[in-house]
Amino acid sequence: MNCQKKPVIFLVLIVLVGIFLRVYNLDAESLWADETFTVRYSQSPSFPSLVEKIKTTEGAPFGHYWLLQHWIKVFGNSEFSVRFPSVIFGVLSILMIYLLGKHLFNAMIGLIAALLLSTSMLQVLFSQEARLYAMYGFLALFSTYLLFLIIEC
């Protein structure tokens, strides 16, 4: 087998494991307190009211709530549905840490980092919550990757 194809095959397997761990029993438990606040705020009737609620109660940036507001309009507000954006960001984080590890070191380091993130219990839990943790993890990895690309130019 071509040596350049091996990392891609392993990365696909790692991402599939990550997807499985994040989707498995995604709706097994009902929403917990903080998740219900997230869903309730995300169902605000307008953008200004959403920002006002977030500003006065959460003290967090409104991006996740705004995204979830539009997600709920399309996919509904079931436990599975409101948690699924976090699954997406969790899986994207696996890909992003692979790219970061590969860029800074080599493909093997990227694969090891991706495997560790893919199977990390804390990361799986963050990817199964209707909260902003998985999104912010992804954005931190993405901005770090972009920073290294900019520095090298």
Coordinates of N, CA, C and O in Angstrom, one line a residue:
M1 N 0.8 -1.2 0.0 CA 0.0 0.0 0.0 C 0.9 1.2 0.0 O 1.9 1.3 0.6
N2 N 0.5 2.2 -0.7 CA 1.2 3.5 -0.8 C 1.3 4.1 0.6 O 0.3 4.3 1.3
C3 N 2.5 4.6 1.0 CA 2.7 5.2 2.3 C 1.9 6.4 2.5 O 1.6 6.8 3.6
Q4 N 1.6 7.2 1.4 CA 0.9 8.4 1.6 C -0.6 8.1 1.8 O -1.3 9.0 2.4
K5 N -1.1 7.0 1.5 CA -2.5 6.7 1.7 C -2.7 6.1 3.1 O -3.9 6.2 3.6
K6 N -1.7 5.6 3.8 CA -1.9 5.0 5.1 C -2.4 6.0 6.1 O -3.4 5.7 6.8
P7 N -1.8 7.3 6.2 CA -2.4 8.2 7.2 C -3.8 8.5 6.9 O -4.6 8.7 7.9
V8 N -4.2 8.6 5.7 CA -5.6 9.0 5.3 C -6.5 7.8 5.8 O -7.6 8.1 6.4
I9 N -6.2 6.6 5.6 CA -7.0 5.5 6.0 C -7.1 5.4 7.5 O -8.2 5.3 8.1
F10 N -6.0 5.6 8.2 CA -6.0 5.7 9.7 C -6.8 6.8 10.2 O -7.6 6.7 11.2
L11 N -6.7 8.0 9.5 CA -7.5 9.2 10.0 C -9.0 8.9 9.8 O -9.8 9.3 10.7
V12 N -9.4 8.3 8.7 CA -10.8 8.0 8.5 C -11.3 7.0 9.6 O -12.4 7.2 10.1
L13 N -10.5 6.0 9.9 CA -10.9 5.1 11.0 C -11.0 5.8 12.4 O -11.9 5.6 13.1
I14 N -10.0 6.7 12.6 CA -10.1 7.5 13.9 C -11.3 8.4 13.9 O -12.0 8.5 15.0
V15 N -11.6 9.0 12.8 CA -12.8 9.9 12.8 C -14.1 9.1 12.9 O -15.0 9.5 13.6
L16 N -14.1 7.9 12.3 CA -15.3 7.0 12.5 C -15.5 6.6 13.9 O -16.6 6.6 14.4
V17 N -14.4 6.3 14.6 CA -14.5 6.0 16.0 C -15.0 7.2 16.8 O -15.9 7.1 17.7
G18 N -14.5 8.4 16.5 CA -14.9 9.6 17.1 C -16.4 9.9 16.9 O -17.1 10.3 17.9
I19 N -16.9 9.6 15.7 CA -18.3 9.8 15.4 C -19.1 8.9 16.2 O -20.1 9.3 16.8
F20 N -18.7 7.6 16.2 CA -19.5 6.6 17.0 C -19.6 6.9 18.4 O -20.7 6.9 19.0
L21 N -18.4 7.3 19.0 CA -18.4 7.6 20.5 C -19.3 8.8 20.8 O -19.9 8.9 21.9
R22 N -19.3 9.8 19.9 CA -20.1 11.0 20.1 C -21.6 10.8 19.9 O -22.4 11.5 20.5
V23 N -22.0 10.0 18.9 CA -23.4 9.8 18.6 C -24.0 8.7 19.5 O -25.2 8.8 19.8
Y24 N -23.2 7.8 20.0 CA -23.8 6.7 20.7 C -24.5 7.2 22.0 O -23.9 7.9 22.8
N25 N -25.7 6.8 22.2 CA -26.6 7.2 23.3 C -26.7 8.7 23.5 O -26.8 9.3 24.6
L26 N -26.6 9.5 22.4 CA -26.7 10.9 22.4 C -27.9 11.4 23.1 O -27.9 12.4 23.8
D27 N -29.0 10.7 22.9 CA -30.3 11.2 23.5 C -30.8 10.3 24.6 O -31.9 10.3 25.0
A28 N -29.8 9.5 25.2 CA -30.2 8.6 26.2 C -30.7 9.3 27.5 O -31.6 8.8 28.2
E29 N -30.1 10.4 27.8 CA -30.5 11.1 29.0 C -31.2 12.4 28.6 O -30.9 13.0 27.5
S30 N -32.1 12.8 29.5 CA -32.8 14.1 29.2 C -31.8 15.3 29.4 O -30.8 15.1 30.0
L31 N -32.2 16.4 28.9 CA -31.4 17.6 29.0 C -31.2 17.9 30.5 O -32.1 17.9 31.3
W32 N -29.9 18.3 30.9 CA -29.7 18.7 32.2 C -29.8 20.2 32.3 O -30.1 20.9 31.3
A33 N -29.7 20.8 33.5 CA -30.1 22.2 33.8 C -29.5 23.2 32.8 O -30.2 24.0 32.2
D34 N -28.2 23.2 32.6 CA -27.5 24.1 31.8 C -27.9 24.0 30.3 O -28.0 24.9 29.6
E35 N -28.2 22.7 29.9 CA -28.6 22.5 28.5 C -30.0 23.1 28.3 O -30.3 23.6 27.2
T36 N -30.9 23.0 29.3 CA -32.2 23.6 29.1 C -32.1 25.1 29.0 O -32.9 25.6 28.2
F37 N -31.2 25.7 29.7 CA -31.1 27.2 29.6 C -30.6 27.5 28.2 O -31.1 28.4 27.6
T38 N -29.7 26.7 27.7 CA -29.2 26.9 26.3 C -30.3 26.8 25.3 O -30.4 27.7 24.4
V39 N -31.1 25.8 25.4 CA -32.2 25.6 24.5 C -33.2 26.7 24.6 O -33.7 27.2 23.6
R40 N -33.5 27.0 25.8 CA -34.5 28.1 26.1 C -34.1 29.4 25.5 O -34.8 30.1 24.8
Y41 N -32.8 29.8 25.8 CA -32.3 31.0 25.2 C -32.3 31.0 23.7 O -32.5 32.0 23.0
S42 N -31.9 29.9 23.2 CA -31.8 29.7 21.7 C -33.2 29.8 21.0 O -33.2 30.0 19.8
Q43 N -34.2 29.7 21.7 CA -35.6 29.8 21.2 C -36.1 31.2 21.4 O -37.4 31.4 21.2
S44 N -35.3 32.2 21.6 CA -35.7 33.6 21.7 C -36.3 34.0 20.4 O -35.9 33.6 19.3
P45 N -37.4 34.8 20.4 CA -38.0 35.2 19.2 C -37.2 36.1 18.2 O -37.5 36.1 17.1
S46 N -36.2 36.8 18.8 CA -35.5 37.7 17.9 C -34.0 37.7 18.3 O -33.7 37.3 19.4
F47 N -33.2 38.1 17.4 CA -31.7 38.2 17.7 C -31.4 39.2 18.9 O -30.7 38.8 19.8
P48 N -32.0 40.4 18.9 CA -31.8 41.3 20.0 C -32.2 40.7 21.4 O -31.5 40.8 22.4
S49 N -33.3 40.0 21.4 CA -33.7 39.4 22.7 C -32.8 38.2 23.1 O -32.5 38.0 24.2
L50 N -32.3 37.5 22.1 CA -31.3 36.4 22.3 C -30.0 37.0 23.0 O -29.5 36.6 24.0
V51 N -29.5 38.1 22.3 CA -28.3 38.7 22.8 C -28.5 39.3 24.3 O -27.6 39.1 25.1
E52 N -29.6 39.9 24.5 CA -29.9 40.4 25.8 C -30.0 39.3 26.9 O -29.4 39.5 28.0
K53 N -30.6 38.2 26.6 CA -30.7 37.1 27.6 C -29.3 36.6 27.8 O -29.0 36.3 29.0
I54 N -28.5 36.4 26.8 CA -27.2 35.8 27.0 C -26.3 36.8 27.8 O -25.6 36.4 28.7
K55 N -26.4 38.1 27.5 CA -25.6 39.1 28.1 C -25.9 39.2 29.6 O -25.0 39.3 30.4
T56 N -27.2 39.1 30.0 CA -27.5 39.3 31.4 C -27.4 38.0 32.2 O -27.3 38.1 33.4
T57 N -27.5 36.8 31.6 CA -27.5 35.6 32.4 C -26.3 34.7 32.2 O -25.8 34.1 33.1
E58 N -25.8 34.6 31.0 CA -24.7 33.6 30.7 C -23.3 34.3 30.7 O -22.4 33.6 31.1
G59 N -23.2 35.5 30.2 CA -21.9 36.1 30.2 C -21.0 35.4 29.2 O -19.8 35.5 29.3
A60 N -21.6 34.8 28.2 CA -20.8 34.1 27.2 C -21.1 34.7 25.8 O -22.1 35.3 25.6
P61 N -20.2 34.5 24.9 CA -20.4 35.0 23.5 C -21.7 34.3 22.9 O -22.0 33.2 23.3
F62 N -22.4 35.0 22.1 CA -23.7 34.5 21.7 C -23.7 33.6 20.5 O -24.7 33.1 20.0
G63 N -22.5 33.4 19.9 CA -22.4 32.6 18.6 C -23.1 31.2 18.7 O -23.8 30.8 17.8
H64 N -22.8 30.5 19.7 CA -23.4 29.1 19.8 C -24.9 29.2 19.9 O -25.6 28.4 19.3
Y65 N -25.4 30.1 20.7 CA -26.8 30.3 20.9 C -27.5 30.7 19.6 O -28.6 30.2 19.3
W66 N -26.9 31.6 18.8 CA -27.4 32.0 17.6 C -27.4 30.8 16.6 O -28.4 30.6 15.9
L67 N -26.3 30.1 16.5 CA -26.3 28.9 15.6 C -27.4 27.9 16.0 O -28.1 27.4 15.2
L68 N -27.5 27.6 17.3 CA -28.5 26.7 17.8 C -29.9 27.2 17.5 O -30.8 26.4 17.3
Q69 N -30.1 28.5 17.6 CA -31.4 29.1 17.3 C -31.9 28.7 15.9 O -33.0 28.3 15.7
H70 N -31.0 28.8 14.9 CA -31.3 28.5 13.6 C -31.4 27.0 13.4 O -32.2 26.5 12.6
W71 N -30.5 26.2 14.1 CA -30.5 24.8 14.0 C -31.9 24.2 14.5 O -32.5 23.4 13.8
I72 N -32.4 24.8 15.6 CA -33.7 24.3 16.1 C -34.8 24.6 15.1 O -35.8 23.8 15.0
K73 N -34.8 25.7 14.4 CA -35.8 26.0 13.5 C -35.9 25.0 12.4 O -37.0 24.7 11.9
V74 N -34.7 24.4 12.0 CA -34.7 23.4 10.9 C -34.9 22.0 11.4 O -35.7 21.2 10.9
F75 N -34.2 21.6 12.5 CA -34.2 20.3 13.0 C -35.0 20.0 14.3 O -35.0 18.8 14.7
G76 N -35.6 21.0 14.9 CA -36.4 20.7 16.1 C -35.5 20.8 17.3 O -34.3 21.0 17.3
N77 N -36.2 20.6 18.5 CA -35.5 20.7 19.8 C -35.5 19.5 20.6 O -35.5 19.5 21.8
S78 N -35.4 18.3 20.0 CA -35.3 17.1 20.7 C -33.9 17.0 21.3 O -33.0 17.8 20.9
E79 N -33.7 16.1 22.3 CA -32.4 16.0 22.9 C -31.3 15.7 21.9 O -30.2 16.3 21.9
F80 N -31.6 14.8 20.9 CA -30.6 14.4 19.9 C -30.3 15.6 19.0 O -29.1 15.9 18.8
S81 N -31.3 16.3 18.6 CA -31.1 17.4 17.7 C -30.3 18.6 18.3 O -29.4 19.1 17.7
V82 N -30.6 19.0 19.5 CA -29.9 20.1 20.1 C -28.5 19.8 20.5 O -27.7 20.7 20.6
R83 N -28.2 18.5 20.7 CA -26.8 18.1 21.0 C -26.0 17.8 19.8 O -24.8 17.8 19.8
F84 N -26.6 17.6 18.6 CA -25.9 17.3 17.4 C -24.9 18.3 16.9 O -23.8 17.9 16.4
P85 N -25.2 19.6 17.0 CA -24.1 20.6 16.6 C -22.8 20.4 17.4 O -21.7 20.5 16.8
S86 N -22.9 20.0 18.6 CA -21.7 19.7 19.4 C -21.0 18.5 18.9 O -19.7 18.5 18.9
V87 N -21.7 17.5 18.4 CA -21.1 16.4 17.8 C -20.3 16.8 16.6 O -19.1 16.4 16.4
I88 N -20.9 17.6 15.8 CA -20.2 18.1 14.6 C -18.9 18.8 14.9 O -17.9 18.6 14.3
F89 N -19.0 19.7 15.9 CA -17.8 20.5 16.3 C -16.7 19.5 16.9 O -15.5 19.7 16.8
G90 N -17.2 18.5 17.6 CA -16.3 17.6 18.2 C -15.5 16.8 17.2 O -14.3 16.5 17.3
V91 N -16.3 16.4 16.1 CA -15.6 15.6 15.0 C -14.7 16.5 14.2 O -13.6 16.1 13.8
L92 N -15.1 17.8 14.0 CA -14.2 18.7 13.3 C -13.0 19.0 14.1 O -11.9 19.2 13.5
S93 N -13.1 18.9 15.4 CA -11.9 19.1 16.3 C -10.9 18.0 16.1 O -9.6 18.2 16.1
I94 N -11.4 16.8 15.8 CA -10.5 15.6 15.6 C -9.7 15.9 14.3 O -8.5 15.7 14.2
L95 N -10.4 16.3 13.3 CA -9.7 16.7 12.0 C -8.7 17.8 12.2 O -7.6 17.8 11.6
M96 N -9.1 18.8 13.0 CA -8.3 20.0 13.1 C -7.0 19.7 13.9 O -5.9 20.1 13.6
I97 N -7.1 18.8 14.9 CA -5.9 18.5 15.7 C -5.0 17.6 14.9 O -3.7 17.7 15.0
Y98 N -5.5 16.8 14.0 CA -4.7 16.1 13.1 C -3.9 17.0 12.2 O -2.7 16.9 12.0
L99 N -4.6 18.0 11.6 CA -3.9 19.0 10.7 C -2.8 19.8 11.5 O -1.7 20.0 11.0
L100 N -3.2 20.1 12.7 CA -2.2 20.9 13.5 C -1.0 20.1 13.9 O 0.2 20.5 13.7
G101 N -1.2 18.8 14.3 CA -0.1 17.9 14.6 C 0.8 17.6 13.4 O 2.0 17.6 13.5
K102 N 0.1 17.4 12.3 CA 0.8 17.1 11.0 C 1.7 18.3 10.6 O 2.8 18.2 10.1
H103 N 1.0 19.5 10.7 CA 1.7 20.7 10.3 C 2.9 21.0 11.2 O 4.0 21.4 10.7
L104 N 2.8 20.8 12.5 CA 3.9 21.2 13.4 C 4.9 20.1 13.5 O 6.1 20.4 13.7
F105 N 4.5 18.9 13.3 CA 5.5 17.8 13.5 C 5.5 16.9 12.2 O 6.3 17.1 11.3
N106 N 4.6 15.9 12.2 CA 4.5 15.0 11.1 C 3.1 14.3 11.1 O 2.4 14.4 12.1
A107 N 2.8 13.5 10.1 CA 1.5 12.8 10.0 C 1.3 11.9 11.2 O 0.2 11.7 11.7
M108 N 2.4 11.2 11.6 CA 2.2 10.2 12.7 C 1.8 11.0 14.0 O 0.9 10.5 14.7
I109 N 2.4 12.1 14.3 CA 2.0 12.9 15.5 C 0.6 13.4 15.3 O -0.2 13.3 16.3
G110 N 0.2 13.8 14.2 CA -1.2 14.2 13.9 C -2.2 13.1 14.2 O -3.2 13.3 14.8
L111 N -1.8 11.9 13.7 CA -2.7 10.7 13.9 C -2.8 10.4 15.4 O -3.9 10.1 15.9
I112 N -1.7 10.4 16.1 CA -1.7 10.1 17.6 C -2.6 11.2 18.3 O -3.4 10.8 19.1
A113 N -2.4 12.4 18.0 CA -3.2 13.5 18.6 C -4.7 13.3 18.3 O -5.5 13.5 19.1
A114 N -5.0 13.0 17.0 CA -6.4 12.8 16.6 C -7.0 11.6 17.4 O -8.1 11.6 17.8
L115 N -6.2 10.5 17.5 CA -6.7 9.3 18.2 C -7.0 9.7 19.7 O -8.0 9.3 20.3
L116 N -6.1 10.4 20.3 CA -6.3 10.8 21.7 C -7.5 11.7 21.9 O -8.3 11.5 22.8
L117 N -7.7 12.7 21.0 CA -8.8 13.5 21.1 C -10.1 12.8 20.8 O -11.1 13.0 21.4
S118 N -10.0 11.9 19.8 CA -11.2 11.1 19.4 C -11.7 10.2 20.5 O -12.9 10.1 20.7
T119 N -10.9 9.7 21.4 CA -11.3 8.8 22.4 C -11.2 9.4 23.8 O -11.6 8.7 24.8
S120 N -10.9 10.7 23.9 CA -10.9 11.3 25.2 C -12.3 11.4 25.8 O -13.2 12.0 25.2
M121 N -12.5 10.9 27.0 CA -13.8 10.9 27.6 C -14.3 12.3 27.8 O -15.5 12.6 27.6
L122 N -13.5 13.2 28.2 CA -13.9 14.6 28.4 C -14.4 15.2 27.1 O -15.4 15.9 27.0
Q123 N -13.6 15.0 26.0 CA -14.0 15.5 24.7 C -15.3 14.9 24.2 O -16.1 15.6 23.6
V124 N -15.5 13.6 24.5 CA -16.7 12.9 24.1 C -17.9 13.5 24.8 O -18.9 13.8 24.3
L125 N -17.7 13.8 26.1 CA -18.8 14.4 26.9 C -19.1 15.8 26.5 O -20.3 16.1 26.4
F126 N -18.1 16.6 26.2 CA -18.3 17.9 25.7 C -19.1 17.9 24.3 O -19.9 18.8 24.0
S127 N -18.8 16.8 23.5 CA -19.5 16.7 22.2 C -20.9 16.1 22.3 O -21.6 16.0 21.3
Q128 N -21.3 15.8 23.5 CA -22.6 15.2 23.7 C -23.5 16.2 24.6 O -24.5 15.8 25.1
E129 N -23.1 17.4 24.7 CA -23.8 18.4 25.5 C -24.3 19.5 24.6 O -23.5 20.0 23.7
A130 N -25.5 20.0 24.8 CA -26.0 21.1 24.1 C -25.5 22.4 24.7 O -26.2 23.3 25.2
R131 N -24.2 22.5 24.8 CA -23.5 23.7 25.3 C -22.4 24.1 24.4 O -22.2 23.4 23.4
L132 N -21.7 25.1 24.7 CA -20.7 25.7 23.7 C -19.3 25.1 23.8 O -18.5 25.5 23.0
Y133 N -19.1 24.1 24.6 CA -17.7 23.6 24.9 C -17.1 23.0 23.6 O -15.9 23.4 23.3
A134 N -17.8 22.2 22.9 CA -17.2 21.6 21.7 C -16.9 22.6 20.6 O -15.9 22.5 19.9
M135 N -17.8 23.6 20.5 CA -17.6 24.6 19.5 C -16.4 25.4 19.8 O -15.5 25.7 18.9
Y136 N -16.2 25.8 21.1 CA -15.0 26.6 21.5 C -13.7 25.8 21.4 O -12.7 26.4 21.0
G137 N -13.8 24.5 21.7 CA -12.6 23.7 21.5 C -12.2 23.7 20.0 O -11.0 23.8 19.7
F138 N -13.1 23.5 19.1 CA -12.8 23.5 17.7 C -12.3 24.9 17.3 O -11.3 25.0 16.6
L139 N -12.9 26.0 17.7 CA -12.5 27.3 17.3 C -11.0 27.6 17.9 O -10.3 28.3 17.2
A140 N -10.7 27.1 19.1 CA -9.4 27.3 19.6 C -8.4 26.5 18.7 O -7.3 27.1 18.4
L141 N -8.7 25.3 18.3 CA -7.8 24.5 17.5 C -7.6 25.2 16.1 O -6.5 25.3 15.6
F142 N -8.7 25.6 15.6 CA -8.8 26.2 14.2 C -7.9 27.5 14.2 O -7.1 27.8 13.3
S143 N -8.1 28.4 15.3 CA -7.4 29.6 15.3 C -5.9 29.4 15.5 O -5.1 30.1 15.0
T144 N -5.6 28.4 16.3 CA -4.2 28.0 16.5 C -3.5 27.6 15.2 O -2.4 28.0 14.8
Y145 N -4.3 26.7 14.4 CA -3.8 26.3 13.1 C -3.6 27.5 12.2 O -2.5 27.6 11.5
L146 N -4.5 28.4 12.1 CA -4.4 29.5 11.3 C -3.3 30.4 11.7 O -2.5 31.0 10.9
L147 N -3.0 30.5 13.0 CA -1.9 31.3 13.5 C -0.6 30.8 13.0 O 0.3 31.6 12.5
F148 N -0.4 29.5 13.0 CA 0.8 28.9 12.5 C 1.0 29.1 11.0 O 2.1 29.3 10.5
L149 N -0.1 29.0 10.3 CA -0.1 29.3 8.9 C 0.3 30.7 8.6 O 1.1 31.0 7.7
I150 N -0.2 31.6 9.3 CA 0.1 33.1 9.1 C 1.6 33.4 9.5 O 2.2 34.1 8.8
I151 N 2.0 32.8 10.6 CA 3.4 33.0 11.0 C 4.4 32.5 10.0 O 5.4 33.2 9.7
E152 N 4.1 31.4 9.3 CA 5.0 30.9 8.3 C 5.0 31.7 7.0 O 5.9 31.5 6.2
C153 N 4.0 32.5 6.8 CA 4.0 33.3 5.5 C 5.0 34.4 5.5 O 5.4 34.9 6.4

